[in-house]
PDB file of C-alpha atoms in Angstrom:
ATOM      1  CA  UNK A   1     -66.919  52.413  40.469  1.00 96.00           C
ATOM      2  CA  UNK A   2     -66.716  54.992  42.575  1.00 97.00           C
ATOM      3  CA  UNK A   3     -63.681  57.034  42.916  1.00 98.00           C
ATOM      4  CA  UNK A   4     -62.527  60.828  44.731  1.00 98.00           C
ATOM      5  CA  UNK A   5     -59.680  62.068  43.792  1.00 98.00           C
ATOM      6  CA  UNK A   6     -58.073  65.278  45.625  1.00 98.00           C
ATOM      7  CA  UNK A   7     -55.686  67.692  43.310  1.00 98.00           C
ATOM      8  CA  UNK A   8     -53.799  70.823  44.555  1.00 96.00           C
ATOM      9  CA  UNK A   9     -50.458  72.786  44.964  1.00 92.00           C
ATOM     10  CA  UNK A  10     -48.008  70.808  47.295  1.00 92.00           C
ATOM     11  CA  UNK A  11     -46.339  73.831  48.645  1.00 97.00           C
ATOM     12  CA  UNK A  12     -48.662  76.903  49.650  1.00 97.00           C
ATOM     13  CA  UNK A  13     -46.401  80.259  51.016  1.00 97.00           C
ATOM     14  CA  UNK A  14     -48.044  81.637  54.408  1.00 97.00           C
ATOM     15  CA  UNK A  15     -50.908  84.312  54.091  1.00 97.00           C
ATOM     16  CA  UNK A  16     -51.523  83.216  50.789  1.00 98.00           C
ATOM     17  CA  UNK A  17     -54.871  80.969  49.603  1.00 98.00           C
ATOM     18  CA  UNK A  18     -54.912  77.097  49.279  1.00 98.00           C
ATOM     19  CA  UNK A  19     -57.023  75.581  46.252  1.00 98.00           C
ATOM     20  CA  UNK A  20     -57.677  71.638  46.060  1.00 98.00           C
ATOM     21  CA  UNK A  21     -60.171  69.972  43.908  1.00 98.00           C
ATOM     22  CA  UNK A  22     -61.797  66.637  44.951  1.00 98.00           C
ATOM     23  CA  UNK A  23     -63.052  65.108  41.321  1.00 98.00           C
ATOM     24  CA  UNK A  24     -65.369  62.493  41.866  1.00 98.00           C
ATOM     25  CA  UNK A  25     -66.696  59.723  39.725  1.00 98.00           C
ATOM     26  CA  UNK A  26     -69.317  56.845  39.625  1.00 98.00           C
ATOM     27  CA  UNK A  27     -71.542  58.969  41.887  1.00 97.00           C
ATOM     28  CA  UNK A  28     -73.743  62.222  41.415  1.00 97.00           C
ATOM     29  CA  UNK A  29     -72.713  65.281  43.322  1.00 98.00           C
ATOM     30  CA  UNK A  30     -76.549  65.827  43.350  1.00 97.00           C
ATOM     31  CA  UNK A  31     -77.025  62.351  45.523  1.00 97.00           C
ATOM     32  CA  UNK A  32     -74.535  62.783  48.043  1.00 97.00           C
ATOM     33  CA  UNK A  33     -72.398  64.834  49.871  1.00 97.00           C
ATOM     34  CA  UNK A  34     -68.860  65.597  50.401  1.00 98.00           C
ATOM     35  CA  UNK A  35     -66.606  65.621  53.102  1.00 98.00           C
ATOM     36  CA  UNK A  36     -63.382  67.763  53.423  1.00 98.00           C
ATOM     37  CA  UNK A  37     -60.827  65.985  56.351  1.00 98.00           C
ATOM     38  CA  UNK A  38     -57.728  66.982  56.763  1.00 98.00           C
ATOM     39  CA  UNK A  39     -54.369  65.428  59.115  1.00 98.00           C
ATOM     40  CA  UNK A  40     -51.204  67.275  60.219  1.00 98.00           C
ATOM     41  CA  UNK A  41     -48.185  65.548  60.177  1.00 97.00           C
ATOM     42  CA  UNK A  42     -48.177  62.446  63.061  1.00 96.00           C
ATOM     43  CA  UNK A  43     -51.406  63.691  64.219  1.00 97.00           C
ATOM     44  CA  UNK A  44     -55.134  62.747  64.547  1.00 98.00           C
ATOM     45  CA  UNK A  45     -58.366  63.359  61.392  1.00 98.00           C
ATOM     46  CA  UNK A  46     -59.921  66.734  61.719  1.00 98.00           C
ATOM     47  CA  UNK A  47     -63.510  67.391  60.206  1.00 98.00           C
ATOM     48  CA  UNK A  48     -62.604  70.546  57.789  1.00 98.00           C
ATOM     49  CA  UNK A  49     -66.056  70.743  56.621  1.00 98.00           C
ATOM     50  CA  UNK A  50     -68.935  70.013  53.959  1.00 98.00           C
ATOM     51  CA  UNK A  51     -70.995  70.611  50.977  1.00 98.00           C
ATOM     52  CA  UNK A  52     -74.123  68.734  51.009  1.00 98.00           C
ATOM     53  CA  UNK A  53     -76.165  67.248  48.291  1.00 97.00           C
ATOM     54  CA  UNK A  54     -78.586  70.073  48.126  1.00 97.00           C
ATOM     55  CA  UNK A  55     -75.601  72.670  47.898  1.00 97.00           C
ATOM     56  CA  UNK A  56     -75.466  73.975  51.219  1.00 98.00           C
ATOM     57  CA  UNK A  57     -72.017  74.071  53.149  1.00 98.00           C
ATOM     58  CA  UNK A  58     -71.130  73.527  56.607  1.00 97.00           C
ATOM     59  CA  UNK A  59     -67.573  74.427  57.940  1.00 97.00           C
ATOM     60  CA  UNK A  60     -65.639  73.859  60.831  1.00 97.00           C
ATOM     61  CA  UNK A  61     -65.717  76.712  63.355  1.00 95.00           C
ATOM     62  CA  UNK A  62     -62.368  77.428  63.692  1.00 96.00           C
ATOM     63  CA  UNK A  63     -61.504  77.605  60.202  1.00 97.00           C
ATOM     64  CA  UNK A  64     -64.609  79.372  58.764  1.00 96.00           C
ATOM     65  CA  UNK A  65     -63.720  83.150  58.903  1.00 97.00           C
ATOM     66  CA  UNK A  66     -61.077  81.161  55.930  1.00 97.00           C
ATOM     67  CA  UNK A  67     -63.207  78.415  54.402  1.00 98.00           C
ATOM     68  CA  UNK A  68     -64.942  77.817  51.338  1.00 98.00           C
ATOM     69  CA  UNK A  69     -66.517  75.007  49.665  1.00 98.00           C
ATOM     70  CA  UNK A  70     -68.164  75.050  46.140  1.00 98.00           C
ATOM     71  CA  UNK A  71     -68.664  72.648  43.638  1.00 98.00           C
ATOM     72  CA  UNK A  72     -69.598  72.575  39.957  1.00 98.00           C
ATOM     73  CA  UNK A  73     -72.131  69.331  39.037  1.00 98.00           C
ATOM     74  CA  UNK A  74     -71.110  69.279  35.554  1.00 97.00           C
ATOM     75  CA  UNK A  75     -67.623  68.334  35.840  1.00 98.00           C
ATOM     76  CA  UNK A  76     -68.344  66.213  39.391  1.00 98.00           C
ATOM     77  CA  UNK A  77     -65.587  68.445  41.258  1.00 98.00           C
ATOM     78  CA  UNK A  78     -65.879  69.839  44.504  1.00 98.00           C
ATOM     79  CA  UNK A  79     -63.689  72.703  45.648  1.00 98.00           C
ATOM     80  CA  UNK A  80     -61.677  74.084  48.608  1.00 98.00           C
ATOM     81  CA  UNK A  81     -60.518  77.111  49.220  1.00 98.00           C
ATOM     82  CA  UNK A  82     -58.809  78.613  52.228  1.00 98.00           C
ATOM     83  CA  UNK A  83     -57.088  82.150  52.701  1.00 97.00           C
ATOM     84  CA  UNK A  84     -54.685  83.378  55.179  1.00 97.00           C
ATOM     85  CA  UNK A  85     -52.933  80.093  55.381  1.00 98.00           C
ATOM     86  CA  UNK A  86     -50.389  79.533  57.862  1.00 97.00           C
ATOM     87  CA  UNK A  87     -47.877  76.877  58.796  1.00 97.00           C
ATOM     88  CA  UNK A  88     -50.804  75.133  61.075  1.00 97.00           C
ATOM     89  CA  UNK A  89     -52.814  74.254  57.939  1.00 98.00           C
ATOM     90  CA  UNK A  90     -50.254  72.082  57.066  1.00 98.00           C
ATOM     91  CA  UNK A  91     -52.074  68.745  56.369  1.00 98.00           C
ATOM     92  CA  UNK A  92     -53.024  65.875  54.433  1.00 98.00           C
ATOM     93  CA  UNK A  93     -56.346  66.992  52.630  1.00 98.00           C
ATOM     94  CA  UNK A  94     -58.889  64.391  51.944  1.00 98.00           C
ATOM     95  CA  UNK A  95     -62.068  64.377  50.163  1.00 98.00           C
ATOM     96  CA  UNK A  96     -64.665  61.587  51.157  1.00 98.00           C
ATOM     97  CA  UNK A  97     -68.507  60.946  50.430  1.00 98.00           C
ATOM     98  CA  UNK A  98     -71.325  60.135  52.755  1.00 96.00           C
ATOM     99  CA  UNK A  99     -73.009  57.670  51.396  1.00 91.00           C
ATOM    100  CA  UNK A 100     -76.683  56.220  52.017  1.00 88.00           C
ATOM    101  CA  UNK A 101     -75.145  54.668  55.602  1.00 89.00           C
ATOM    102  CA  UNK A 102     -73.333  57.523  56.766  1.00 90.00           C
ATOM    103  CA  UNK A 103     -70.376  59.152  56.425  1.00 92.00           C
ATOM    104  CA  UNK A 104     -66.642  58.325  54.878  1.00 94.00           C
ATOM    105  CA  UNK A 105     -67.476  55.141  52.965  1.00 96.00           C
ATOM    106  CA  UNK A 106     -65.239  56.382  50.301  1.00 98.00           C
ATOM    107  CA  UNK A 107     -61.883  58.269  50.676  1.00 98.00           C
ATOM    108  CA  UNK A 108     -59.943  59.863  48.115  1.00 98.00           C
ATOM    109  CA  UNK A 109     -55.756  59.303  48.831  1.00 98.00           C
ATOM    110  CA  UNK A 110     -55.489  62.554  50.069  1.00 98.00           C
ATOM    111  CA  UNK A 111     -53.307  65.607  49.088  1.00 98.00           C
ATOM    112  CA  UNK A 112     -50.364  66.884  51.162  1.00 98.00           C
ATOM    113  CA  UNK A 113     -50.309  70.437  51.970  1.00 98.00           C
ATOM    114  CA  UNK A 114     -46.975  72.132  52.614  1.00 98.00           C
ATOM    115  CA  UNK A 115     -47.360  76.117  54.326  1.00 98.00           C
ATOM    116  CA  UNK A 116     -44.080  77.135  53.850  1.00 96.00           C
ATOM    117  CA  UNK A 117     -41.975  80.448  52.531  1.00 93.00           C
TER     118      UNK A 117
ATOM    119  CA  UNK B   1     -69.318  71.613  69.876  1.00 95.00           C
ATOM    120  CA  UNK B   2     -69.561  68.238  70.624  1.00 97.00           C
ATOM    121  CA  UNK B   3     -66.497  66.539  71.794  1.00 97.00           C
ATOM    122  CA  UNK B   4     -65.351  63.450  71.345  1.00 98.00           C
ATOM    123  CA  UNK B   5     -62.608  61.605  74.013  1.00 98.00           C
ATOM    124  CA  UNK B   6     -61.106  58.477  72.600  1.00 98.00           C
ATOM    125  CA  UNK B   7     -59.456  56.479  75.169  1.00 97.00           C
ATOM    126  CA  UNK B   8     -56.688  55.018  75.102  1.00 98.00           C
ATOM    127  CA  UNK B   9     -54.153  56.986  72.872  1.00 98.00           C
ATOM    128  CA  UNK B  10     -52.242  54.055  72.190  1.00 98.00           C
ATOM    129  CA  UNK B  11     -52.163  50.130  73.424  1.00 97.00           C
ATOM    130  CA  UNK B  12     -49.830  47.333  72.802  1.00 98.00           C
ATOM    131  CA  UNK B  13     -51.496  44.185  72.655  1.00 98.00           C
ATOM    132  CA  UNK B  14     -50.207  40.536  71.903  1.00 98.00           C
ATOM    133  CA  UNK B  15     -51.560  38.469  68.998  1.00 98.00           C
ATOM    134  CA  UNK B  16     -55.209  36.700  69.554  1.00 98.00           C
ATOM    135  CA  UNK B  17     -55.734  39.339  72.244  1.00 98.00           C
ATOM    136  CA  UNK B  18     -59.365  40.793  72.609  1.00 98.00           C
ATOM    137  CA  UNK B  19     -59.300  44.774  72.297  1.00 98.00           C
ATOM    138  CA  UNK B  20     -61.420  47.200  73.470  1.00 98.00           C
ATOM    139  CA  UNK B  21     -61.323  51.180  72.554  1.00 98.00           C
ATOM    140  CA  UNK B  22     -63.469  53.926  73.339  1.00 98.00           C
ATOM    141  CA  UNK B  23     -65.204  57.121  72.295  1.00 98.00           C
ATOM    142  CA  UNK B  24     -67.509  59.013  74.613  1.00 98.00           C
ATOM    143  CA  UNK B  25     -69.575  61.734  73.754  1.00 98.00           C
ATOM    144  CA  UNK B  26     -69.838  65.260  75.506  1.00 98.00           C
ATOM    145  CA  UNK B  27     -73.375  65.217  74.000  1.00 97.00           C
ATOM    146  CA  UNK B  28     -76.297  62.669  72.804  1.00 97.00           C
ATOM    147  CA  UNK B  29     -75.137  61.460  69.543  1.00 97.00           C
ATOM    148  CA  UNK B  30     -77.244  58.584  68.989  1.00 97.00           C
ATOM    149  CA  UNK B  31     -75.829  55.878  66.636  1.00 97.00           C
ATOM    150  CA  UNK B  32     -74.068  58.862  64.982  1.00 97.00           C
ATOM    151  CA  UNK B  33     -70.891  57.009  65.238  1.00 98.00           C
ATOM    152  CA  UNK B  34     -68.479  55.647  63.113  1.00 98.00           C
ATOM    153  CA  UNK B  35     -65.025  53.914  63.211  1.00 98.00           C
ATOM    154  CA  UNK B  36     -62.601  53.937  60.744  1.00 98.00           C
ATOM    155  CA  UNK B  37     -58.894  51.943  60.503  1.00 98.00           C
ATOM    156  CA  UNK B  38     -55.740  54.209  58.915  1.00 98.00           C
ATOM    157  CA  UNK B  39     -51.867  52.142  57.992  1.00 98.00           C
ATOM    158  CA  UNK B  40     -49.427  54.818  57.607  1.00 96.00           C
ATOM    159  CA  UNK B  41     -49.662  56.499  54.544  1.00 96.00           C
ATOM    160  CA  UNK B  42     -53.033  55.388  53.654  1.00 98.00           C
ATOM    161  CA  UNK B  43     -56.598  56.797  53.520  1.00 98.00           C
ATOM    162  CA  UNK B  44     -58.928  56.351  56.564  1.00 98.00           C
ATOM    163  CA  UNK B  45     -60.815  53.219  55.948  1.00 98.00           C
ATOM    164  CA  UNK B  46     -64.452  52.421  57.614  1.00 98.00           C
ATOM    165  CA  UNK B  47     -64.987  49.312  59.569  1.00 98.00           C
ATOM    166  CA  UNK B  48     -68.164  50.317  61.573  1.00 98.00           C
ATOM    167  CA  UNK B  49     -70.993  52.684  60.627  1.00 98.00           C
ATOM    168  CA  UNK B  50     -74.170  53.273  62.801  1.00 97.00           C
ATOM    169  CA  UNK B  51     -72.319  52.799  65.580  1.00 97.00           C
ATOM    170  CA  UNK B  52     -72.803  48.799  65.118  1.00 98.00           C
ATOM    171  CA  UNK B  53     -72.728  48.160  61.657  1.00 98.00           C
ATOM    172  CA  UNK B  54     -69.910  46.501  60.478  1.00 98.00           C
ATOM    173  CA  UNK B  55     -68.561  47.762  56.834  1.00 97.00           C
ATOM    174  CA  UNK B  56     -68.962  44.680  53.873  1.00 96.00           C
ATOM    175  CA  UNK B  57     -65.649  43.180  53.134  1.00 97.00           C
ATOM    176  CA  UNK B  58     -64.776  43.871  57.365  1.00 98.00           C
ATOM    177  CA  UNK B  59     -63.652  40.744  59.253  1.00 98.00           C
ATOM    178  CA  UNK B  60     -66.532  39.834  61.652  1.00 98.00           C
ATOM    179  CA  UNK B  61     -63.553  39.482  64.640  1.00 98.00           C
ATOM    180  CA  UNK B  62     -64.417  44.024  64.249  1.00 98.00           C
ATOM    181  CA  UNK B  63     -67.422  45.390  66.263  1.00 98.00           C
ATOM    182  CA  UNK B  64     -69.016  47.582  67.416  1.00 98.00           C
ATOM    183  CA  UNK B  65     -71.322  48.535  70.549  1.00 98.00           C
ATOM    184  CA  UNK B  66     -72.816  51.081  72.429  1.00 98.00           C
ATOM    185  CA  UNK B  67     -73.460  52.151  75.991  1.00 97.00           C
ATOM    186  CA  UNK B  68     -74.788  54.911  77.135  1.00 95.00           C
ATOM    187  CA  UNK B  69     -72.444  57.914  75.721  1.00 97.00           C
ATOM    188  CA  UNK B  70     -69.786  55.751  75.373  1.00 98.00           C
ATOM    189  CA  UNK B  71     -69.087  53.855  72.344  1.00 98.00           C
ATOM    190  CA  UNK B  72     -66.307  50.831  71.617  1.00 98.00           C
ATOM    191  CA  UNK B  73     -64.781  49.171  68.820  1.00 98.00           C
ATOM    192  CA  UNK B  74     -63.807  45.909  69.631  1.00 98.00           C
ATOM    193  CA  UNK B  75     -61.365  43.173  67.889  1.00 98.00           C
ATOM    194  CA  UNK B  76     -62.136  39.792  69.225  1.00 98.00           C
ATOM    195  CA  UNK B  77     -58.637  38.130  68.006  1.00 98.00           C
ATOM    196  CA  UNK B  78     -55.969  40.587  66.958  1.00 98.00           C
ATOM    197  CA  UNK B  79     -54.351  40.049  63.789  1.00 98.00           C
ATOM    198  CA  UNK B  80     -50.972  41.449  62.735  1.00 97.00           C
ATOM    199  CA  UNK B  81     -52.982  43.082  59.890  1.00 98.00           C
ATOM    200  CA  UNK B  82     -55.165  44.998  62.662  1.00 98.00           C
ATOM    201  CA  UNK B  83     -51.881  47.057  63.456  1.00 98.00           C
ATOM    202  CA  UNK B  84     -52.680  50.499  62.640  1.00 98.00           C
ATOM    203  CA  UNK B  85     -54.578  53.809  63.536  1.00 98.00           C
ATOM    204  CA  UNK B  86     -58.098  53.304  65.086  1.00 98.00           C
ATOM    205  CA  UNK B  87     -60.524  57.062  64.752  1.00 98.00           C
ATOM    206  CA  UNK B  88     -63.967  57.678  66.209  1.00 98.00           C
ATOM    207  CA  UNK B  89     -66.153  60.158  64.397  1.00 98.00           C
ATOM    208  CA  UNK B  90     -69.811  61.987  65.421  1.00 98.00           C
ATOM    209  CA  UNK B  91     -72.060  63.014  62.683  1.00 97.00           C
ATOM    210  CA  UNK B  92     -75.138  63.549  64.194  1.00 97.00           C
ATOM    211  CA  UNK B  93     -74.441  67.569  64.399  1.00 95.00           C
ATOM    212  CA  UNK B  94     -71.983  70.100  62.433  1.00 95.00           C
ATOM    213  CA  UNK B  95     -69.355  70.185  62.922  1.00 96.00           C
ATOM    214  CA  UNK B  96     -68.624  66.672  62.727  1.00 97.00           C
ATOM    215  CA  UNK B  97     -65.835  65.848  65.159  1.00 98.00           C
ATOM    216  CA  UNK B  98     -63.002  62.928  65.341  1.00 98.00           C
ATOM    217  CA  UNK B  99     -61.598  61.140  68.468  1.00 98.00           C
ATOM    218  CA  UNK B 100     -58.003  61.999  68.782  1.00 98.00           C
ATOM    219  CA  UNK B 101     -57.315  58.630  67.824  1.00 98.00           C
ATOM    220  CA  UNK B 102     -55.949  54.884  68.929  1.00 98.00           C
ATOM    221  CA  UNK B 103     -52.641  53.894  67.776  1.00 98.00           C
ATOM    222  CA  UNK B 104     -52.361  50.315  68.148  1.00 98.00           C
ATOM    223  CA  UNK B 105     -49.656  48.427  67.885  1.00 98.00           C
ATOM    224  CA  UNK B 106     -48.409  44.820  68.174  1.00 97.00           C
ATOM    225  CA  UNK B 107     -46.174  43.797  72.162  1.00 95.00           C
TER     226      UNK B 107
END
């Protein structure tokens, strides 16, 4: 079945890079795309960005001067990466997959992100 | 950018009640909408895609309609299992962009 599952260091120090894998199963990275949201503390979804099926990435504005999102086929995982973090960024980081009707019909449980020295 | 305004931020509403909330669009989005349902300390889930279609396994008292620029999820008869987080989301253009969100709750 299908299945996302988001990996990464709980505490990140400030001005240093975050790293979070999404590993995916039951689903080719090659048929769909994936989603990177993300949710401070008490507070609403925001769209982080994207890696499509065909390997192109889109990123949200304010965070793209930081962003980046790769992916390796092979081992169905998806990566995030984003420098210069500070105590904004932290979040709840999810993974999710567009499927054939759109957007987010599958979630990962999400990561929590601490930015803290 | 396109900007989404969810409306209201949070409503109280009694059991059986009908519920209405709403995202409008800064820009033409189509059917480019989709609703999803967070409890606290759970992954979004997604009840409408399409801007109508409701999500298999959703009860069929959750739907969804459009006017216009505005868009609304509605609950015909609220269920104490309806309490939670209620989020719009655009995908017709990157980037994608959420509602601020609904926080419902039971009065």
């Amino acid at each position: 079945q299908v299945q996302l599952k988001e990996s990464g260091p709980g505490l990140v120090q400030p001005s240093q890079t975050l790293s979070l894998t999404c590993t995916v199963s039951g689903f080719s990275l090659t048929s769909n795309s994936i989603h990177w949201v993300r949710q401070p503390p008490g507070k609403g979804l925001e769209w982080v960005g994207a890696i499509w099926s065909g390997g192109s990435t889109d990123y949200n504005l304010a965070l793209k001067s930081r962003l980046s999102i790769s992916r390796d086929t092979s081992k169905s995982q998806v990566f995030l990466k984003m420098n210069s973090l500070q105590t904004e960024d932290t979040a709840i980081y999810f993974c999710s997959r567009e499927g054939n009707s759109g957007s987010g019909d599958y979630w990962g449980q999400g990561v929590m992100v601490t930015v803290s020295s | 950018d396109i900007q989404m305004t969810q409306s209201p931020s949070s409503l109280s509403a009694s059991l059986g009640d009908r519920v209405t909330i709403t995202c409008r669009a800064s820009q033409d989005i189509g059917n480019f909408l989709t609703w999803f349902q967070q409890k606290p300390g759970k992954s979004p889930r997604r009840m409408i895609y399409g801007a109508t279609n409701l999500e298999d396994g959703v009860p069929s008292r959750f739907s969804g309609s459009r006017s216009g620029s505005d868009y609304s999820l509605t609950i015909s008869s609220l269920e104490s299992e309806d309490v939670a987080d209620y989020h719009c989301l655009q995908s017709i253009q990157c980037p994608h962009s959420f509602g601020a969100g609904t926080k419902l709750e039971l009065k």
